[in-house]
Amino acid sequence: MKRLLASLRSFRFTEGGVSRQRIALLVLAFAAVHLVIAGRLVLIGMKSDPQVARRVTNPDMLTSTRPDILDREGKQLATDIQSAMLYAEPKKGVGYVDDAVDQLRTVFPDLDERELREKLSSKKGFVRLRREITAEQQHEVRKLGIPHVGFLQESKRVYPAANEASHVLGGVNVDSAGIAGIEKWIDSGGLADLHLAGFATGRSLSPVQLALDLDVQHAMRDELLKAQGEYQAKSMSGMVLDVRTGEILSMVSLPDYDPNKPGNPADLSRLNRLTTGVYEMGSTFKALTVAMALDSGKATLASRFDATAPLHYGRFTITDFHAQRRVLTVPEVFTYSSNIGAAKIALAVGVDGHKAFLKKMGQLDRLRTELPESAMPLVPKSWGEINTATISFGHGLAVAPLQAVMATAALVNGGLLIPPTFLKRSQAEAEKIAKRVIKPETSDKMRYLLRLNVEKGTAKRAEVEGYYVGGKTGTSEKVVHGRYSHEKLLTVFTGVFPCDAPQYLVLVMIDEPKNRGHSTAGLNAAPTTGQIIARIGPLLGVEPRHDLPPADQLLTVSQRVAN
Amino acid sequence: MISRAQRTPLSEWWWTVDRLLVGAILTLMLIGIVLLLAASPPVAIRLGIDPFHFVHKQALFLVPATVVMLGTSMLSPRAIRRLAMIVFFISLALVMATLVAGPEIKGAKRWLVLLGVNIQPSEFMKPAFVVLTAWAFSESGRRPEMPATMFAFAMLFTCIPLLILQPDFGQTVLLSVTWGALFFLAGLRWIWTLGFTGAAVAGIFGAYKFIPHVTSRLQRFLDPASGDTFQIDTSLESFMRGGWFGRGPGEGTVKRILPDSHTDFIYAVAAEEFGLILCLIILALFSFLVLRSLKHAMREQDAFARLAVSGLALLFGLQSAIAMAVSLYLMPSKGMTLPFVSYGGSSLISLALGMGMLIALTRKRPQARVDAEHAMPAFYAESAAR
């Protein structure tokens, strides 16, 4: 080391050949570097494509391309159309502004003269003059020969079905970025590749296929609009769920909006009541209560509960709407929709058991789907007997309707809780993520009770010949200024068909029906559901049958004996 | 026209100078003006000044630059050394002044306003530094009693900290590498060469580790997905779009979004508008200049001239190669202007000075031949001894 350092200190220029040889090395090095650069240039030249998509030069010009959205049958729900946009670059000069204005107005007489003049005489680098111009107009403008006026292909999001599926699709803003619904989900990395491909050309994006069936959606919306007129309701919503897969075939929330038109996001029509609203679901919750009791073994179909007198909890009194004032069996509690009976059934299971069951059924947590909009259920902070008593018939716990639908589907599909989805899903995929929440036998009994309720109970008007409908009504009083209102009601109907082997669940929710004669669910939501089922049954390929047994025969002899 | 019969300074210059080198440089200057016509208006418009501002200024600077280059090229080696000494100390003082009084532009203090002109003193320091280093190393052989090697070290350790303080990473690397290469040419032992190379690699690694700006540049090169590679992507895109023959003058669009289209990425603009063939021609011109200069250096008998010519060629060659390689994504993004082609007054004059010195030192010199004759016996003795 010392010797080395010394050699450095006593360094002397070496005369002669050394530096010459080393310069030769340098020559070689430079030659190599230059060859690499030349090689790179030649490589680029060989694969260069002068048609490389023109990268837009101004952020104002960016409109990315989005994938198509299709319904389950492949019908288009959303697509991009390419249209030309006329722009000018006033900073570079467009010649005489007056001439340019006059000339442009010969092609577009409807362009505002003052505004156009202002735009062209500004010093901006880029101004948009008019969107969506035709090929002929382009040709005309070209013939005018105005400098620095040009066209840019831009894509515009179009929803051919307009209002039909507005809440599911959501919408995009002027820059084609998703702002709500599935559109927002597409952007939010649900499909990261799609996001990356924002600059790519449209056709290379594979479309997103939804579970939604546009025909069913249309039938649902049509029937709901009719019913809304009939009952003069403030709002209506409805959905169809495939109970075997958790696919959402239809979801309508009225009022709705046209996603093609920009609107105010705070507008009430933008609210998807089924996912973003939370409601006390009323008596439809009794199905959960009864299923819980049957599944836990705390009650059988033959168990009897005393409903002779109202229940008192402090200042609260629980009464029955269709009061029978006698001891009722479990099926009777269900079909007469007895609040007292339901409360007693729930109390038989106990507060903790009730809470645990609802938790298991996903009623106490926020349900997340592909739609970015979701709501947290309103769960009582302290949960005592009074809460269990009221929640048993659907008061005191507010959930998103989609959440209640998921639980009800589990009651009839054999006992599997399947997270609902807006995307297509096969039965095998559904079974993989399904969670067993009740026994198959309990599910059989629930089918029987739901069918019985249509044959003999509050849901008679939901019956559709040949579709073997089962269902549960629910009427709840809305909370207005902190107390339950007798005037403002929410009526709900959960219908299932065909009830011997359920395939589809239909939910109809009517907010504040004003037609006094038809204020309870059995008189408005149930018949509306019946009409919807009559229309969508054929669309869904469910064949009407005419040799259907009465509800009692849904249970096997052994089950009836055991009960 | 210029007669060999009459010995005037001009005719002497004309018959001794390497006219091809001069021609290549003038061609590059011409190409530079043409490319600036394409590349600089979008930048000027963005800055809100006259679209041809940069073209005019560059054309204006070409006059003094040509004068400086031709004037310098007429000097003798001795005069070159003196000139380098003067330029070096003046620019060193100015570089120090920038650290104190210079305005901060884009986070660096590199500029000084003198008599209303913006100048970048570190540009002028480069050729002078190279010539003085070459002189010091060559002197170490001729007059062993002088601490010439130590002088070379002292210069390095004065200039590098100043450049790091600015900070100017590009110039730092350029000067260090050229200095190291001169040491190597002067006969540094291989083991030391490897040691210094190792130290340089360690230095780059250190910069990667501890200077965040360098870290991000390198990471983005190694893994383009890790950050914003907008400039490089757009640069490559313009090569792709240009193809062999380009899209035609004025037809380029990428230049509008490249922030430094008139300086660091002018090569990309050349590609888009005039095609890869022009890029290859530009590359060939640089290659010709560098390799021909090095060939001169190899033939040169005088040690100082040999080292100085190599050093100046190296400086020029490195800068051009880096500028081209970066815009082709062969190297991490490092702002480096393309010599004589990119916009920049200081850089143009400095290059003219450097190339003027190079041309002067490569002129056929009678005294060099005399020197060679003197050296001849020693040279033969050495080869005989082998």
PDB file of N, CA and C in Angstrom, chain A residues 4-5 7-8 11-16 18-20 22-27 30-31 33-34 36-38 40-42 44-50 52-55 57 89 91-92, chain B residues 45 137 140-141 144 149 183-192 237 240-241 243-244 247 253 256-257 267 276 283 287 294 298 300-301 303 306-307 310 314 317-318 328-329 382:
ATOM      1  N   LEU A   4       2.399   1.748  -3.181  1.00  0.00           N
ATOM      2  CA  LEU A   4       1.416   2.229  -4.140  1.00  0.00           C
ATOM      3  C   LEU A   4       1.247   3.736  -4.017  1.00  0.00           C
ATOM      4  N   LEU A   5       1.083   4.200  -2.763  1.00  0.00           N
ATOM      5  CA  LEU A   5       0.912   5.628  -2.526  1.00  0.00           C
ATOM      6  C   LEU A   5       2.118   6.405  -3.017  1.00  0.00           C
ATOM      7  N   SER A   7       4.072   5.550  -5.330  1.00  0.00           N
ATOM      8  CA  SER A   7       4.076   5.572  -6.788  1.00  0.00           C
ATOM      9  C   SER A   7       3.153   6.668  -7.301  1.00  0.00           C
ATOM     10  N   LEU A   8       2.089   6.934  -6.548  1.00  0.00           N
ATOM     11  CA  LEU A   8       1.173   7.973  -6.969  1.00  0.00           C
ATOM     12  C   LEU A   8       1.809   9.347  -6.766  1.00  0.00           C
ATOM     13  N   PHE A  11       4.275  10.306  -9.280  1.00  0.00           N
ATOM     14  CA  PHE A  11       3.787  10.037 -10.618  1.00  0.00           C
ATOM     15  C   PHE A  11       4.475  10.954 -11.633  1.00  0.00           C
ATOM     16  N   ARG A  12       4.883  10.357 -12.734  1.00  0.00           N
ATOM     17  CA  ARG A  12       5.494  11.136 -13.815  1.00  0.00           C
ATOM     18  C   ARG A  12       4.828  10.745 -15.109  1.00  0.00           C
ATOM     19  N   PHE A  13       4.678  11.755 -15.955  1.00  0.00           N
ATOM     20  CA  PHE A  13       4.133  11.472 -17.269  1.00  0.00           C
ATOM     21  C   PHE A  13       5.015  10.467 -17.983  1.00  0.00           C
ATOM     22  N   THR A  14       4.415   9.450 -18.560  1.00  0.00           N
ATOM     23  CA  THR A  14       5.184   8.423 -19.226  1.00  0.00           C
ATOM     24  C   THR A  14       5.312   8.791 -20.688  1.00  0.00           C
ATOM     25  N   GLU A  15       6.504   9.105 -21.128  1.00  0.00           N
ATOM     26  CA  GLU A  15       6.708   9.436 -22.527  1.00  0.00           C
ATOM     27  C   GLU A  15       6.524   8.194 -23.383  1.00  0.00           C
ATOM     28  N   GLY A  16       6.195   8.478 -24.624  1.00  0.00           N
ATOM     29  CA  GLY A  16       6.258   7.373 -25.553  1.00  0.00           C
ATOM     30  C   GLY A  16       4.923   6.713 -25.809  1.00  0.00           C
ATOM     31  N   VAL A  18       2.830   4.707 -24.220  1.00  0.00           N
ATOM     32  CA  VAL A  18       1.719   4.411 -23.306  1.00  0.00           C
ATOM     33  C   VAL A  18       0.485   5.241 -23.610  1.00  0.00           C
ATOM     34  N   SER A  19       0.658   6.578 -23.684  1.00  0.00           N
ATOM     35  CA  SER A  19      -0.528   7.409 -23.865  1.00  0.00           C
ATOM     36  C   SER A  19      -1.129   7.158 -25.236  1.00  0.00           C
ATOM     37  N   ARG A  20      -0.281   6.828 -26.215  1.00  0.00           N
ATOM     38  CA  ARG A  20      -0.813   6.539 -27.554  1.00  0.00           C
ATOM     39  C   ARG A  20      -1.715   5.297 -27.515  1.00  0.00           C
ATOM     40  N   ARG A  22      -3.219   4.150 -25.003  1.00  0.00           N
ATOM     41  CA  ARG A  22      -4.423   4.412 -24.217  1.00  0.00           C
ATOM     42  C   ARG A  22      -5.410   5.292 -24.978  1.00  0.00           C
ATOM     43  N   ILE A  23      -4.869   6.206 -25.791  1.00  0.00           N
ATOM     44  CA  ILE A  23      -5.799   6.980 -26.642  1.00  0.00           C
ATOM     45  C   ILE A  23      -6.517   6.025 -27.589  1.00  0.00           C
ATOM     46  N   ALA A  24      -5.809   5.021 -28.048  1.00  0.00           N
ATOM     47  CA  ALA A  24      -6.449   4.029 -28.930  1.00  0.00           C
ATOM     48  C   ALA A  24      -7.604   3.343 -28.204  1.00  0.00           C
ATOM     49  N   LEU A  25      -7.397   3.064 -26.918  1.00  0.00           N
ATOM     50  CA  LEU A  25      -8.490   2.482 -26.122  1.00  0.00           C
ATOM     51  C   LEU A  25      -9.700   3.424 -26.096  1.00  0.00           C
ATOM     52  N   LEU A  26      -9.387   4.695 -25.892  1.00  0.00           N
ATOM     53  CA  LEU A  26     -10.437   5.714 -25.851  1.00  0.00           C
ATOM     54  C   LEU A  26     -11.206   5.737 -27.177  1.00  0.00           C
ATOM     55  N   VAL A  27     -10.441   5.647 -28.278  1.00  0.00           N
ATOM     56  CA  VAL A  27     -11.066   5.624 -29.600  1.00  0.00           C
ATOM     57  C   VAL A  27     -12.039   4.455 -29.685  1.00  0.00           C
ATOM     58  N   PHE A  30     -15.181   5.159 -27.580  1.00  0.00           N
ATOM     59  CA  PHE A  30     -16.114   6.084 -28.220  1.00  0.00           C
ATOM     60  C   PHE A  30     -16.802   5.432 -29.415  1.00  0.00           C
ATOM     61  N   ALA A  31     -16.030   4.689 -30.181  1.00  0.00           N
ATOM     62  CA  ALA A  31     -16.628   4.012 -31.327  1.00  0.00           C
ATOM     63  C   ALA A  31     -17.749   3.096 -30.864  1.00  0.00           C
ATOM     64  N   VAL A  33     -19.564   3.318 -28.059  1.00  0.00           N
ATOM     65  CA  VAL A  33     -20.722   4.101 -27.601  1.00  0.00           C
ATOM     66  C   VAL A  33     -21.507   4.631 -28.795  1.00  0.00           C
ATOM     67  N   HIS A  34     -20.798   5.143 -29.777  1.00  0.00           N
ATOM     68  CA  HIS A  34     -21.492   5.680 -30.945  1.00  0.00           C
ATOM     69  C   HIS A  34     -22.230   4.588 -31.709  1.00  0.00           C
ATOM     70  N   VAL A  36     -23.533   1.949 -30.317  1.00  0.00           N
ATOM     71  CA  VAL A  36     -24.736   1.624 -29.535  1.00  0.00           C
ATOM     72  C   VAL A  36     -25.839   2.639 -29.836  1.00  0.00           C
ATOM     73  N   ILE A  37     -25.460   3.917 -29.847  1.00  0.00           N
ATOM     74  CA  ILE A  37     -26.472   4.947 -30.128  1.00  0.00           C
ATOM     75  C   ILE A  37     -27.040   4.748 -31.537  1.00  0.00           C
ATOM     76  N   ALA A  38     -26.141   4.492 -32.498  1.00  0.00           N
ATOM     77  CA  ALA A  38     -26.607   4.273 -33.868  1.00  0.00           C
ATOM     78  C   ALA A  38     -27.522   3.052 -33.921  1.00  0.00           C
ATOM     79  N   ARG A  40     -29.371   1.829 -31.543  1.00  0.00           N
ATOM     80  CA  ARG A  40     -30.661   2.173 -30.967  1.00  0.00           C
ATOM     81  C   ARG A  40     -31.521   2.940 -31.977  1.00  0.00           C
ATOM     82  N   LEU A  41     -30.892   3.887 -32.671  1.00  0.00           N
ATOM     83  CA  LEU A  41     -31.631   4.668 -33.662  1.00  0.00           C
ATOM     84  C   LEU A  41     -32.183   3.759 -34.761  1.00  0.00           C
ATOM     85  N   VAL A  42     -31.334   2.825 -35.212  1.00  0.00           N
ATOM     86  CA  VAL A  42     -31.767   1.936 -36.292  1.00  0.00           C
ATOM     87  C   VAL A  42     -32.910   1.038 -35.803  1.00  0.00           C
ATOM     88  N   ILE A  44     -35.071   1.677 -33.469  1.00  0.00           N
ATOM     89  CA  ILE A  44     -36.300   2.487 -33.400  1.00  0.00           C
ATOM     90  C   ILE A  44     -36.851   2.697 -34.798  1.00  0.00           C
ATOM     91  N   GLY A  45     -35.942   2.953 -35.747  1.00  0.00           N
ATOM     92  CA  GLY A  45     -36.378   3.169 -37.120  1.00  0.00           C
ATOM     93  C   GLY A  45     -37.103   1.961 -37.681  1.00  0.00           C
ATOM     94  N   MET A  46     -36.640   0.770 -37.296  1.00  0.00           N
ATOM     95  CA  MET A  46     -37.253  -0.431 -37.872  1.00  0.00           C
ATOM     96  C   MET A  46     -38.628  -0.699 -37.304  1.00  0.00           C
ATOM     97  N   LYS A  47     -38.829  -0.312 -36.026  1.00  0.00           N
ATOM     98  CA  LYS A  47     -40.161  -0.593 -35.488  1.00  0.00           C
ATOM     99  C   LYS A  47     -40.993   0.680 -35.342  1.00  0.00           C
ATOM    100  N   SER A  48     -40.493   1.761 -35.886  1.00  0.00           N
ATOM    101  CA  SER A  48     -41.233   3.007 -35.707  1.00  0.00           C
ATOM    102  C   SER A  48     -42.524   2.959 -36.501  1.00  0.00           C
ATOM    103  N   ASP A  49     -43.487   3.596 -35.944  1.00  0.00           N
ATOM    104  CA  ASP A  49     -44.787   3.613 -36.583  1.00  0.00           C
ATOM    105  C   ASP A  49     -45.243   5.059 -36.598  1.00  0.00           C
ATOM    106  N   PRO A  50     -45.197   5.679 -37.754  1.00  0.00           N
ATOM    107  CA  PRO A  50     -45.578   7.092 -37.788  1.00  0.00           C
ATOM    108  C   PRO A  50     -47.033   7.288 -37.390  1.00  0.00           C
ATOM    109  N   VAL A  52     -48.299   6.206 -34.720  1.00  0.00           N
ATOM    110  CA  VAL A  52     -48.452   6.127 -33.263  1.00  0.00           C
ATOM    111  C   VAL A  52     -49.496   7.138 -32.816  1.00  0.00           C
ATOM    112  N   ALA A  53     -50.398   6.671 -31.974  1.00  0.00           N
ATOM    113  CA  ALA A  53     -51.506   7.521 -31.540  1.00  0.00           C
ATOM    114  C   ALA A  53     -50.984   8.879 -31.098  1.00  0.00           C
ATOM    115  N   ARG A  54     -51.567   9.901 -31.623  1.00  0.00           N
ATOM    116  CA  ARG A  54     -51.110  11.242 -31.302  1.00  0.00           C
ATOM    117  C   ARG A  54     -51.388  11.526 -29.831  1.00  0.00           C
ATOM    118  N   ARG A  55     -50.325  11.842 -29.163  1.00  0.00           N
ATOM    119  CA  ARG A  55     -50.492  12.178 -27.756  1.00  0.00           C
ATOM    120  C   ARG A  55     -50.978  13.611 -27.686  1.00  0.00           C
ATOM    121  N   THR A  57     -51.697  17.315 -26.661  1.00  0.00           N
ATOM    122  CA  THR A  57     -50.648  18.210 -26.219  1.00  0.00           C
ATOM    123  C   THR A  57     -51.097  19.158 -25.134  1.00  0.00           C
ATOM    124  N   GLU A  89     -56.378  27.644 -31.566  1.00  0.00           N
ATOM    125  CA  GLU A  89     -55.217  28.015 -30.760  1.00  0.00           C
ATOM    126  C   GLU A  89     -54.955  29.507 -30.968  1.00  0.00           C
ATOM    127  N   LYS A  91     -53.534  31.784 -29.401  1.00  0.00           N
ATOM    128  CA  LYS A  91     -52.215  32.329 -29.098  1.00  0.00           C
ATOM    129  C   LYS A  91     -51.340  32.348 -30.343  1.00  0.00           C
ATOM    130  N   LYS A  92     -51.548  31.341 -31.192  1.00  0.00           N
ATOM    131  CA  LYS A  92     -50.745  31.284 -32.405  1.00  0.00           C
ATOM    132  C   LYS A  92     -51.322  32.167 -33.504  1.00  0.00           C
TER     133      LYS A  92
ATOM    134  N   ILE B  45     -43.141  30.331 -26.642  1.00  0.00           N
ATOM    135  CA  ILE B  45     -44.556  30.666 -26.494  1.00  0.00           C
ATOM    136  C   ILE B  45     -45.016  30.361 -25.073  1.00  0.00           C
ATOM    137  N   PHE B 137      -0.152  17.422 -16.282  1.00  0.00           N
ATOM    138  CA  PHE B 137       0.297  16.033 -16.382  1.00  0.00           C
ATOM    139  C   PHE B 137       1.493  15.909 -17.331  1.00  0.00           C
ATOM    140  N   SER B 140       4.621  17.081 -15.751  1.00  0.00           N
ATOM    141  CA  SER B 140       5.178  16.182 -14.731  1.00  0.00           C
ATOM    142  C   SER B 140       6.232  15.273 -15.334  1.00  0.00           C
ATOM    143  N   GLY B 141       6.150  15.046 -16.628  1.00  0.00           N
ATOM    144  CA  GLY B 141       7.165  14.218 -17.280  1.00  0.00           C
ATOM    145  C   GLY B 141       8.364  15.041 -17.692  1.00  0.00           C
ATOM    146  N   PRO B 144      10.415  17.107 -13.824  1.00  0.00           N
ATOM    147  CA  PRO B 144      10.048  16.338 -12.621  1.00  0.00           C
ATOM    148  C   PRO B 144      10.195  17.157 -11.341  1.00  0.00           C
ATOM    149  N   THR B 149       1.893  17.212 -10.736  1.00  0.00           N
ATOM    150  CA  THR B 149       0.787  16.301 -10.444  1.00  0.00           C
ATOM    151  C   THR B 149      -0.075  16.853  -9.307  1.00  0.00           C
ATOM    152  N   PHE B 183      -5.417  11.626 -16.551  1.00  0.00           N
ATOM    153  CA  PHE B 183      -4.473  10.973 -15.639  1.00  0.00           C
ATOM    154  C   PHE B 183      -4.125   9.587 -16.188  1.00  0.00           C
ATOM    155  N   PHE B 184      -5.161   8.912 -16.637  1.00  0.00           N
ATOM    156  CA  PHE B 184      -4.985   7.571 -17.200  1.00  0.00           C
ATOM    157  C   PHE B 184      -4.107   7.640 -18.457  1.00  0.00           C
ATOM    158  N   LEU B 185      -4.381   8.604 -19.324  1.00  0.00           N
ATOM    159  CA  LEU B 185      -3.599   8.737 -20.564  1.00  0.00           C
ATOM    160  C   LEU B 185      -2.146   9.082 -20.246  1.00  0.00           C
ATOM    161  N   ALA B 186      -1.967   9.849 -19.174  1.00  0.00           N
ATOM    162  CA  ALA B 186      -0.618  10.271 -18.822  1.00  0.00           C
ATOM    163  C   ALA B 186       0.206   9.113 -18.276  1.00  0.00           C
ATOM    164  N   GLY B 187      -0.408   7.970 -18.139  1.00  0.00           N
ATOM    165  CA  GLY B 187       0.368   6.805 -17.741  1.00  0.00           C
ATOM    166  C   GLY B 187       0.090   6.309 -16.332  1.00  0.00           C
ATOM    167  N   LEU B 188      -1.054   6.595 -15.822  1.00  0.00           N
ATOM    168  CA  LEU B 188      -1.408   6.099 -14.481  1.00  0.00           C
ATOM    169  C   LEU B 188      -1.385   4.568 -14.496  1.00  0.00           C
ATOM    170  N   ARG B 189      -0.877   4.006 -13.417  1.00  0.00           N
ATOM    171  CA  ARG B 189      -0.793   2.551 -13.395  1.00  0.00           C
ATOM    172  C   ARG B 189      -2.194   1.952 -13.354  1.00  0.00           C
ATOM    173  N   TRP B 190      -2.306   0.771 -13.954  1.00  0.00           N
ATOM    174  CA  TRP B 190      -3.632   0.146 -14.067  1.00  0.00           C
ATOM    175  C   TRP B 190      -4.307  -0.019 -12.723  1.00  0.00           C
ATOM    176  N   ILE B 191      -3.480  -0.388 -11.726  1.00  0.00           N
ATOM    177  CA  ILE B 191      -4.092  -0.640 -10.417  1.00  0.00           C
ATOM    178  C   ILE B 191      -4.752   0.624  -9.875  1.00  0.00           C
ATOM    179  N   TRP B 192      -4.087   1.784 -10.134  1.00  0.00           N
ATOM    180  CA  TRP B 192      -4.674   3.054  -9.707  1.00  0.00           C
ATOM    181  C   TRP B 192      -5.902   3.399 -10.542  1.00  0.00           C
ATOM    182  N   GLU B 237     -41.147   8.735 -27.624  1.00  0.00           N
ATOM    183  CA  GLU B 237     -42.291   8.765 -28.518  1.00  0.00           C
ATOM    184  C   GLU B 237     -41.991   9.580 -29.771  1.00  0.00           C
ATOM    185  N   MET B 240     -40.152   7.517 -32.178  1.00  0.00           N
ATOM    186  CA  MET B 240     -41.051   6.562 -32.830  1.00  0.00           C
ATOM    187  C   MET B 240     -41.892   7.260 -33.902  1.00  0.00           C
ATOM    188  N   ARG B 241     -42.390   8.422 -33.544  1.00  0.00           N
ATOM    189  CA  ARG B 241     -43.279   9.116 -34.479  1.00  0.00           C
ATOM    190  C   ARG B 241     -42.546   9.615 -35.709  1.00  0.00           C
ATOM    191  N   GLY B 243     -39.868   8.336 -37.288  1.00  0.00           N
ATOM    192  CA  GLY B 243     -39.500   7.330 -38.280  1.00  0.00           C
ATOM    193  C   GLY B 243     -38.233   7.746 -39.023  1.00  0.00           C
ATOM    194  N   TRP B 244     -37.965   7.087 -40.135  1.00  0.00           N
ATOM    195  CA  TRP B 244     -36.717   7.365 -40.858  1.00  0.00           C
ATOM    196  C   TRP B 244     -36.672   8.791 -41.398  1.00  0.00           C
ATOM    197  N   ARG B 247     -41.549  13.736 -39.724  1.00  0.00           N
ATOM    198  CA  ARG B 247     -42.895  14.159 -40.114  1.00  0.00           C
ATOM    199  C   ARG B 247     -42.867  15.443 -40.917  1.00  0.00           C
ATOM    200  N   THR B 253     -45.218  17.462 -32.868  1.00  0.00           N
ATOM    201  CA  THR B 253     -46.157  17.862 -31.819  1.00  0.00           C
ATOM    202  C   THR B 253     -45.577  17.605 -30.446  1.00  0.00           C
ATOM    203  N   ARG B 256     -44.096  20.303 -28.191  1.00  0.00           N
ATOM    204  CA  ARG B 256     -44.930  21.223 -27.429  1.00  0.00           C
ATOM    205  C   ARG B 256     -45.058  20.809 -25.971  1.00  0.00           C
ATOM    206  N   ILE B 257     -44.830  19.532 -25.689  1.00  0.00           N
ATOM    207  CA  ILE B 257     -44.986  19.135 -24.285  1.00  0.00           C
ATOM    208  C   ILE B 257     -43.664  18.828 -23.615  1.00  0.00           C
ATOM    209  N   TYR B 267     -32.438  16.639 -29.608  1.00  0.00           N
ATOM    210  CA  TYR B 267     -32.213  15.464 -30.455  1.00  0.00           C
ATOM    211  C   TYR B 267     -33.552  14.781 -30.775  1.00  0.00           C
ATOM    212  N   LEU B 276     -34.940   9.905 -38.354  1.00  0.00           N
ATOM    213  CA  LEU B 276     -33.788   9.230 -37.762  1.00  0.00           C
ATOM    214  C   LEU B 276     -32.549   9.391 -38.634  1.00  0.00           C
ATOM    215  N   LEU B 283     -25.141  12.163 -35.375  1.00  0.00           N
ATOM    216  CA  LEU B 283     -24.279  11.230 -34.645  1.00  0.00           C
ATOM    217  C   LEU B 283     -22.966  11.042 -35.395  1.00  0.00           C
ATOM    218  N   SER B 287     -19.277  11.740 -34.064  1.00  0.00           N
ATOM    219  CA  SER B 287     -18.338  10.626 -34.073  1.00  0.00           C
ATOM    220  C   SER B 287     -17.078  11.030 -34.848  1.00  0.00           C
ATOM    221  N   LEU B 294      -9.094  12.465 -31.771  1.00  0.00           N
ATOM    222  CA  LEU B 294      -8.289  11.490 -31.033  1.00  0.00           C
ATOM    223  C   LEU B 294      -7.180  10.925 -31.931  1.00  0.00           C
ATOM    224  N   MET B 298      -3.234  10.959 -31.236  1.00  0.00           N
ATOM    225  CA  MET B 298      -2.356   9.781 -31.280  1.00  0.00           C
ATOM    226  C   MET B 298      -1.089  10.076 -32.069  1.00  0.00           C
ATOM    227  N   GLU B 300       0.211  13.038 -32.507  1.00  0.00           N
ATOM    228  CA  GLU B 300       0.895  14.216 -31.968  1.00  0.00           C
ATOM    229  C   GLU B 300       2.135  13.800 -31.193  1.00  0.00           C
ATOM    230  N   GLN B 301       3.221  14.556 -31.443  1.00  0.00           N
ATOM    231  CA  GLN B 301       4.478  14.220 -30.774  1.00  0.00           C
ATOM    232  C   GLN B 301       4.588  14.924 -29.438  1.00  0.00           C
ATOM    233  N   ALA B 303       3.783  16.144 -25.919  1.00  0.00           N
ATOM    234  CA  ALA B 303       3.001  15.510 -24.856  1.00  0.00           C
ATOM    235  C   ALA B 303       1.825  16.381 -24.440  1.00  0.00           C
ATOM    236  N   ARG B 306      -0.824  16.421 -27.070  1.00  0.00           N
ATOM    237  CA  ARG B 306      -1.504  15.121 -27.164  1.00  0.00           C
ATOM    238  C   ARG B 306      -2.565  14.993 -26.063  1.00  0.00           C
ATOM    239  N   LEU B 307      -2.151  15.328 -24.849  1.00  0.00           N
ATOM    240  CA  LEU B 307      -3.092  15.218 -23.733  1.00  0.00           C
ATOM    241  C   LEU B 307      -4.221  16.237 -23.859  1.00  0.00           C
ATOM    242  N   SER B 310      -6.663  15.205 -26.536  1.00  0.00           N
ATOM    243  CA  SER B 310      -7.483  14.071 -26.071  1.00  0.00           C
ATOM    244  C   SER B 310      -8.528  14.548 -25.067  1.00  0.00           C
ATOM    245  N   LEU B 314     -12.435  14.431 -25.500  1.00  0.00           N
ATOM    246  CA  LEU B 314     -13.164  13.610 -24.548  1.00  0.00           C
ATOM    247  C   LEU B 314     -14.340  14.397 -23.949  1.00  0.00           C
ATOM    248  N   GLY B 317     -16.869  14.777 -26.605  1.00  0.00           N
ATOM    249  CA  GLY B 317     -17.476  13.479 -26.934  1.00  0.00           C
ATOM    250  C   GLY B 317     -18.398  12.994 -25.831  1.00  0.00           C
ATOM    251  N   LEU B 318     -17.964  13.135 -24.583  1.00  0.00           N
ATOM    252  CA  LEU B 318     -18.790  12.689 -23.464  1.00  0.00           C
ATOM    253  C   LEU B 318     -20.114  13.442 -23.439  1.00  0.00           C
ATOM    254  N   LEU B 328     -32.446   8.934 -25.845  1.00  0.00           N
ATOM    255  CA  LEU B 328     -32.829   7.623 -26.378  1.00  0.00           C
ATOM    256  C   LEU B 328     -33.076   6.608 -25.268  1.00  0.00           C
ATOM    257  N   TYR B 329     -33.074   7.090 -24.021  1.00  0.00           N
ATOM    258  CA  TYR B 329     -33.349   6.234 -22.869  1.00  0.00           C
ATOM    259  C   TYR B 329     -32.290   5.144 -22.702  1.00  0.00           C
ATOM    260  N   GLU B 382      13.961   3.899 -26.967  1.00  0.00           N
ATOM    261  CA  GLU B 382      12.958   3.178 -26.178  1.00  0.00           C
ATOM    262  C   GLU B 382      12.499   1.928 -26.926  1.00  0.00           C
TER     263      GLU B 382
END
